[in-house]
Structures are given as C-alpha cells and as structure tokens.
Coordinates of N, CA and C and ligand atoms in Angstrom, one line a residue:
X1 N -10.9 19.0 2.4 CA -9.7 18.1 2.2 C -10.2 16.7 1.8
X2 N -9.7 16.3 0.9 CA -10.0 14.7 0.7 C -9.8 13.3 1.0
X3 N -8.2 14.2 1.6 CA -7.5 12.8 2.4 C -7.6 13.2 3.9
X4 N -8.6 11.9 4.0 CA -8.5 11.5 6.1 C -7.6 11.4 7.0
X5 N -6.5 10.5 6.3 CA -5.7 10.1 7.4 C -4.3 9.5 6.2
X6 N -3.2 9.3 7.2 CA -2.5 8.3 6.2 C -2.7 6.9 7.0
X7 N -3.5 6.0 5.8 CA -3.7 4.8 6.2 C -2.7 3.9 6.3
X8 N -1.5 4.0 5.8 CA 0.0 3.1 5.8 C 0.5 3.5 4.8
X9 N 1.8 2.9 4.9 CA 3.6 3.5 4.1 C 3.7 2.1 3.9
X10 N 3.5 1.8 2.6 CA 4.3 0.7 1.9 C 5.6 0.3 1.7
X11 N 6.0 -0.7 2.4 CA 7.7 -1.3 1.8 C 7.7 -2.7 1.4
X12 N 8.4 -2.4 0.3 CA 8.8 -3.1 -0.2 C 10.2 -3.8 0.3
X13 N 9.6 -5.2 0.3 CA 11.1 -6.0 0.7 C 11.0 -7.6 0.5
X14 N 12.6 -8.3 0.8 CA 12.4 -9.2 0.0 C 12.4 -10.6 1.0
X15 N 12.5 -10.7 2.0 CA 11.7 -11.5 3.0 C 10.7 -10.7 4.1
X16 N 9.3 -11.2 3.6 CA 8.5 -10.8 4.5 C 9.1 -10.9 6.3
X17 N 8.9 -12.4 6.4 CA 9.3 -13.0 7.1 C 10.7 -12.5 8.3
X18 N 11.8 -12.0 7.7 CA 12.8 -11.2 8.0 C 12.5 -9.9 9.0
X19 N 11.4 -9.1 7.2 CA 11.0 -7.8 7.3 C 10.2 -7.8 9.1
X20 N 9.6 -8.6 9.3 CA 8.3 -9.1 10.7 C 9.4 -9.2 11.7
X21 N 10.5 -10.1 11.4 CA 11.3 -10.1 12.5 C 12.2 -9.1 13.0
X22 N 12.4 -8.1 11.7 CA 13.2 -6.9 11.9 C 12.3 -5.7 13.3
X23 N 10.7 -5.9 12.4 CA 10.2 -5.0 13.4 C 9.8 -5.3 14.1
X24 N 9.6 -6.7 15.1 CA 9.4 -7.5 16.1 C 10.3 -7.1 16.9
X25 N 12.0 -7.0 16.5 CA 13.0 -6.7 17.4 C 13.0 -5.3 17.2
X26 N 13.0 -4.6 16.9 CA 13.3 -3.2 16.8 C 12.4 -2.4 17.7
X27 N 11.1 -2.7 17.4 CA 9.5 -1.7 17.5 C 9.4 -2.6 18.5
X28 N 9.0 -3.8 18.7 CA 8.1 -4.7 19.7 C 6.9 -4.7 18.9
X29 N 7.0 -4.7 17.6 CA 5.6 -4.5 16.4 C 5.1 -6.1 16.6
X30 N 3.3 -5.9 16.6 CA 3.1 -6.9 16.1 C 2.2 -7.2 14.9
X31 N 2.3 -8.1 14.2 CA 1.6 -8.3 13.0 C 0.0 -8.5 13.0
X32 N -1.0 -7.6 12.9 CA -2.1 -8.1 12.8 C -3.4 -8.1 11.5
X33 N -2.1 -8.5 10.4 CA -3.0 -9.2 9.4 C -2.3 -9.7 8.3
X34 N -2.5 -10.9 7.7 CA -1.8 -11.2 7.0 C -2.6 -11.7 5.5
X35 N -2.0 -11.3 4.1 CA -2.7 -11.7 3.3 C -1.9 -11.7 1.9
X36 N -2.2 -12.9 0.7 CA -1.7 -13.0 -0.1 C -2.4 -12.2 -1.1
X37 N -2.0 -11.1 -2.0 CA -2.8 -10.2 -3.4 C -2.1 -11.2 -4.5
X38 N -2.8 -12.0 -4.8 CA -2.3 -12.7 -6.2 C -2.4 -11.8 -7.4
X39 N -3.5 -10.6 -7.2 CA -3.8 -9.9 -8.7 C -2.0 -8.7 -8.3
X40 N -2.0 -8.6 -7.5 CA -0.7 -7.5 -6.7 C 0.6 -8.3 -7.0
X41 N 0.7 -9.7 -6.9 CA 1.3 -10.3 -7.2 C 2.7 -10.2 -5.3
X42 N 1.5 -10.1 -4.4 CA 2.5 -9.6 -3.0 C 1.9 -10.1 -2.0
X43 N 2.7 -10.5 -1.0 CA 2.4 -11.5 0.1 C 2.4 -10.2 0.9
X44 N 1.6 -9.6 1.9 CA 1.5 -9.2 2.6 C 1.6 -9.1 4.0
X45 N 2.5 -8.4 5.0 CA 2.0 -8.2 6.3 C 1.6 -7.3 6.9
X46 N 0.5 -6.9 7.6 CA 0.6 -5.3 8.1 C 0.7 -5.0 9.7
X47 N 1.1 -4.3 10.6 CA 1.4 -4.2 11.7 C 1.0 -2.4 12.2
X48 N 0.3 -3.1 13.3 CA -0.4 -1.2 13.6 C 0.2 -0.4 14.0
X49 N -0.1 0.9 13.5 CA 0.7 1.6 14.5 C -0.2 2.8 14.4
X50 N -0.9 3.0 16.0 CA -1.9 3.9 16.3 C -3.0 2.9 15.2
X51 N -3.6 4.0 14.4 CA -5.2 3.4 13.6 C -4.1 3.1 12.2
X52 N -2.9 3.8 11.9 CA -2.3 3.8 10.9 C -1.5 2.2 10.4
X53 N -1.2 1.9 9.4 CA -0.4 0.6 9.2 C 1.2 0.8 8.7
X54 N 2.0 -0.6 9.3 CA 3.3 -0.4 8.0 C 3.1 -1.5 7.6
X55 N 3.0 -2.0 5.8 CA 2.3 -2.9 5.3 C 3.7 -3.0 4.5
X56 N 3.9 -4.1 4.7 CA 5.4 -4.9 4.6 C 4.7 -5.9 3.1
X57 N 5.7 -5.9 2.0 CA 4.9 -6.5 1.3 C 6.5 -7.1 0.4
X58 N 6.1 -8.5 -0.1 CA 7.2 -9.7 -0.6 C 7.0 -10.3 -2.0
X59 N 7.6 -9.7 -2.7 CA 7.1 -10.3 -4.1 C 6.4 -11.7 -4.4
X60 N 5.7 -12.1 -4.6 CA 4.8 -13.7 -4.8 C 6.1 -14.3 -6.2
X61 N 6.4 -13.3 -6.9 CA 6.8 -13.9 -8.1 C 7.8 -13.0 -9.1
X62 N 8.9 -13.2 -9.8 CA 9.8 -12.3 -10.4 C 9.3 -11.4 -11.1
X63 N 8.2 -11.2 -11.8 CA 7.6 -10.3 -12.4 C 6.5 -9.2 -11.6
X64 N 6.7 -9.3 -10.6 CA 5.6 -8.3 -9.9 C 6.2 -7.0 -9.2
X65 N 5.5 -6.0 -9.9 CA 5.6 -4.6 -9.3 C 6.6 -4.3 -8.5
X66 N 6.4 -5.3 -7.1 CA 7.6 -4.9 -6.0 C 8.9 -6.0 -6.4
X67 N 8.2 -6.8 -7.3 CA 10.1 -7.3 -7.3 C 10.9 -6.6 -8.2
X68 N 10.2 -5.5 -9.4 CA 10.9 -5.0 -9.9 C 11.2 -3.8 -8.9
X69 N 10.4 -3.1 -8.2 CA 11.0 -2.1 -7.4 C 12.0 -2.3 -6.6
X70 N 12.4 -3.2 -6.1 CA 13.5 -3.8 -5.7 C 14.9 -4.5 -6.2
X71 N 14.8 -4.8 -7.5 CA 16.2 -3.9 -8.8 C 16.0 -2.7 -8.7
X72 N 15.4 -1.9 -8.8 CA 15.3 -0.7 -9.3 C 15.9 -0.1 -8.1
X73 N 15.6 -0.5 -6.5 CA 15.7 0.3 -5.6 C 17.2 -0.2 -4.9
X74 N 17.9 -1.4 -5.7 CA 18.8 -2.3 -5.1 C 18.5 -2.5 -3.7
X75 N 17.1 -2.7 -3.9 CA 16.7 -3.6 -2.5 C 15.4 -3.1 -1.5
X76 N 15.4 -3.3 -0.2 CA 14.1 -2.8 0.1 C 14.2 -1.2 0.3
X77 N 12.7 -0.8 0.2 CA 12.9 0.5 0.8 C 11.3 0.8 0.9
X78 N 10.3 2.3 0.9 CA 9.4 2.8 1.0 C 8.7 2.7 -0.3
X79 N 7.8 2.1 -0.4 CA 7.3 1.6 -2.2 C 6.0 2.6 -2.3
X80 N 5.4 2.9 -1.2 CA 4.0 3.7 -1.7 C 3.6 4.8 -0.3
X81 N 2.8 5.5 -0.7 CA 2.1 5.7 0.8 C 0.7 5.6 0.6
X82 N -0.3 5.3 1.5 CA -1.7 4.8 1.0 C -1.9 6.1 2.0
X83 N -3.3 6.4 1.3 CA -3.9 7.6 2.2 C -5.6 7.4 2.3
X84 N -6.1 7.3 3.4 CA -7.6 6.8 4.2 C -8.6 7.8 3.3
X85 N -9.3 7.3 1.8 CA -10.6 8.5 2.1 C -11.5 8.0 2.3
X86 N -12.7 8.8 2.4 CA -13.9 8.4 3.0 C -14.7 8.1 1.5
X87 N -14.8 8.6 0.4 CA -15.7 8.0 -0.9 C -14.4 8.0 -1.8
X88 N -13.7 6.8 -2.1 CA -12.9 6.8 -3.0 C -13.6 6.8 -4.8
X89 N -14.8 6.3 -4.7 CA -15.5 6.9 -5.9 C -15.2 8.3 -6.5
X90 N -15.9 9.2 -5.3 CA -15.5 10.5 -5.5 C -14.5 11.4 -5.7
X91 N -13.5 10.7 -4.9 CA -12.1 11.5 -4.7 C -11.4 11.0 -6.4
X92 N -11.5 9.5 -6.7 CA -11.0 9.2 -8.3 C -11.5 10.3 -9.7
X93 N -12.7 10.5 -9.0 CA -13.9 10.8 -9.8 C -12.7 12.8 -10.0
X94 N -12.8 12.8 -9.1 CA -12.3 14.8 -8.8 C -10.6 14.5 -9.1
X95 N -10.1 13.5 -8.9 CA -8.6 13.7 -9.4 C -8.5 14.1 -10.9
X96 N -9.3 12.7 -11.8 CA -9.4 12.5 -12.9 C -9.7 13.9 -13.5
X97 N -10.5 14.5 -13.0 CA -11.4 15.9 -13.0 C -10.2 16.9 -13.5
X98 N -9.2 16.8 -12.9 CA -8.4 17.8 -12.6 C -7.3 17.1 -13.0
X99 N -7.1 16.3 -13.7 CA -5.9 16.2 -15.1 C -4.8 15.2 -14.4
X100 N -5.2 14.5 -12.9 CA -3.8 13.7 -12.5 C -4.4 12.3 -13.3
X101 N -2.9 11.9 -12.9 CA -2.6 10.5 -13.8 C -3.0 9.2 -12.6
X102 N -4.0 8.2 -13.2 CA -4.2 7.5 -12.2 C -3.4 6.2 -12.9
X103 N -3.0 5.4 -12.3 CA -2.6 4.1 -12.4 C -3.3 2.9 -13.0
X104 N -4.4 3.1 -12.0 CA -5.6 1.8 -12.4 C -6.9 2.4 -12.9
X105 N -7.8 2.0 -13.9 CA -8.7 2.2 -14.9 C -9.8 2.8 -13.9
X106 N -9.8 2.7 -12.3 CA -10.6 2.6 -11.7 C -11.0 2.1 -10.2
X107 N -11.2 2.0 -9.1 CA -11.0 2.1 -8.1 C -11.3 0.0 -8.0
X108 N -10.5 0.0 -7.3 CA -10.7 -1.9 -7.0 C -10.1 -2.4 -5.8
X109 N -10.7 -3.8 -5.7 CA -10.6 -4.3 -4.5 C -8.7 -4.3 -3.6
X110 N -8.9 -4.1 -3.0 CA -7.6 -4.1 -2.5 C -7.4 -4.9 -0.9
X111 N -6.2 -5.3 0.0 CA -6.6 -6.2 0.8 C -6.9 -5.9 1.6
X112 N -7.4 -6.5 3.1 CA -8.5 -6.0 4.2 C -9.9 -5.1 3.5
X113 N -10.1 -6.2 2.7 CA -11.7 -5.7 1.7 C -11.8 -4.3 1.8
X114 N -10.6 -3.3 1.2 CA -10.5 -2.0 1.1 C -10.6 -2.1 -0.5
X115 N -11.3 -0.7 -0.9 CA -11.2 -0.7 -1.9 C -10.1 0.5 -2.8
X116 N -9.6 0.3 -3.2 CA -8.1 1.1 -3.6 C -7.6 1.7 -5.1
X117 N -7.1 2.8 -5.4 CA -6.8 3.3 -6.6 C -4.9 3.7 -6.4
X118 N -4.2 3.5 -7.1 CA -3.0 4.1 -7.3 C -2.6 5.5 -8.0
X119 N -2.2 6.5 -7.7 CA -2.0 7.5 -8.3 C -0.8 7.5 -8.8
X120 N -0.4 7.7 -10.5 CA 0.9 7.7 -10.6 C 1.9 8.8 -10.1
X121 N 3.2 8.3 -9.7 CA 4.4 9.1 -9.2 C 4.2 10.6 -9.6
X122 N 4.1 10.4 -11.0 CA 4.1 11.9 -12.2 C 2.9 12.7 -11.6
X123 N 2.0 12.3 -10.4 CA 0.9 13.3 -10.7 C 0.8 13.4 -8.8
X124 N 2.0 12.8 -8.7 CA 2.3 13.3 -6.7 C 3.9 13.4 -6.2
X125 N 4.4 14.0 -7.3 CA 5.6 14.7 -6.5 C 6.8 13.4 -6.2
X126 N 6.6 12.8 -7.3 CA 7.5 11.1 -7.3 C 7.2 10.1 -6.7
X127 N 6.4 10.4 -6.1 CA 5.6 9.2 -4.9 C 4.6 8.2 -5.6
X128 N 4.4 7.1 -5.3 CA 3.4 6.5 -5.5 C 2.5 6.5 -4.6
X129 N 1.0 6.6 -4.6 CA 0.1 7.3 -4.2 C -1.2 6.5 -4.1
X130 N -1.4 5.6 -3.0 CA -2.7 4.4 -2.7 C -3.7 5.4 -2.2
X131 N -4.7 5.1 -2.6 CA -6.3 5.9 -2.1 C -6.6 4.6 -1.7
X132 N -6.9 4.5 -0.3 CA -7.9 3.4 0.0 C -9.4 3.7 1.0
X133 N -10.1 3.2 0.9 CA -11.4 3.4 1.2 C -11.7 2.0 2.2
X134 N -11.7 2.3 3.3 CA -11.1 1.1 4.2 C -13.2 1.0 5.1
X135 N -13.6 -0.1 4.8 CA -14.6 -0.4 5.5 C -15.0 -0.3 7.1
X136 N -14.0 -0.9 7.3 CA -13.9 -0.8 8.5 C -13.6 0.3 9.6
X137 N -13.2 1.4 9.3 CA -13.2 2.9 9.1 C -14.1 3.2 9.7
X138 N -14.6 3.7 11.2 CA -15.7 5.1 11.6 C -15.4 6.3 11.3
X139 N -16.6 6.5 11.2 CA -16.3 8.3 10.3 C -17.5 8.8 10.8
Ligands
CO201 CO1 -0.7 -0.3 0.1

C-alpha cells in the first residue's frame, strides 16, 4: 500500500478566522499552525486531530484555486483530502507509471516543509487528491 495515513481533509472557506472560531466552539479545536502559501495563493490554519489535520484554508486573493472553488461550491465546503506517504518521489513516480493524471509537473514544496503533489479529481473518483510527504513524520 502506498498511502500511510490520511494526513488532513482540506476546506475550503471564506474566513479563516470564522472557520477557527467555528471549530473552537464546536470541537474545543485548537489551532497549531499557521501559514501563508503565496505560490497556493491561501492563508492557512491547521488544527490536530489525533496525528491527522483539518487544514482550514482562505483565499489570499480572487483568483486563487480556493476562491474559485468557492463559486463553484457556493461557498465553503471539503476542497481536497491530503494523504501521508513515506517517498512521495516514488509513489508520483508509480502513479504517473500507471496512466493517473497528476496536477503538478512534479512533487513540491508544500506547507509545514512537506513536500506535496495533487492528483487530478479525473484520476480519484472526483476528489482532489494531496500526496504529502510530511518530514516530521516517524516511520
Ligand atoms: Co492540503
């Protein structure tokens, strides 16, 4: 098997800030990391749960990815699921192998110095599809 674990479920939404306070009151969540992806074009929060994340993410700017998924979705909802492997080299390397459609040219930096690939929807069952290769990770 090539996927570890699911490393977090991406949502898309349109105050971070809100989104923190929603699961602040709801969960008793707390936030332990915060970061801007200027190339992602998304303000980031993420909040643990168990080793796994929910990675709360806020458009930076009208043209980016999640602010279009949010027309598209009239509003917030579940944007990705990211899933923990251990050599994301490899696993890109054996998708590609086997005819799925990746997203990005190649595996790259992504935040909490993970390094990350997107699989398109068309090649996981409508989903959008994060490979991340998380450093910090014992294995
Ligand atoms: Co993600």
């Amino acid at each position: 098997m090539m996927l570890d674990r699911i490393d977090h479920v991406g949502y898309a939404v349109e105050s971070l800030e809100e989104a923190v306070r929603h699961h602040e009151r709801l969960f008793g969540a707390r936030v332990v990391h915060r970061e801007t992806m200027e190339s992602d074009g998304v303000n980031e929060a993420l909040i643990a749960v168990g080793s796994s994340f929910i990675q709360l993410l806020e458009p930076t700017h009208p043209e980016s990815p999640v602010a279009r998924f949010l027309l598209r979705n009239g509003g917030p909802g579940v944007h990705h699921v990211g899933y923990g492997v251990a050599d994301i080299d490899a696993v890109y390397a054996e998708l590609v192998a086997k005819g799925a459609r990746l997203v990005d040219d190649h595996p790259r930096p992504g935040s909490r110095g993970c390094t990350v690939a997107f699989l398109h929807p068309k090649s996981a069952l409508g989903v959008l599809v994060e490979l991340v290769e998380d450093p910090m990770v014992e294995r």
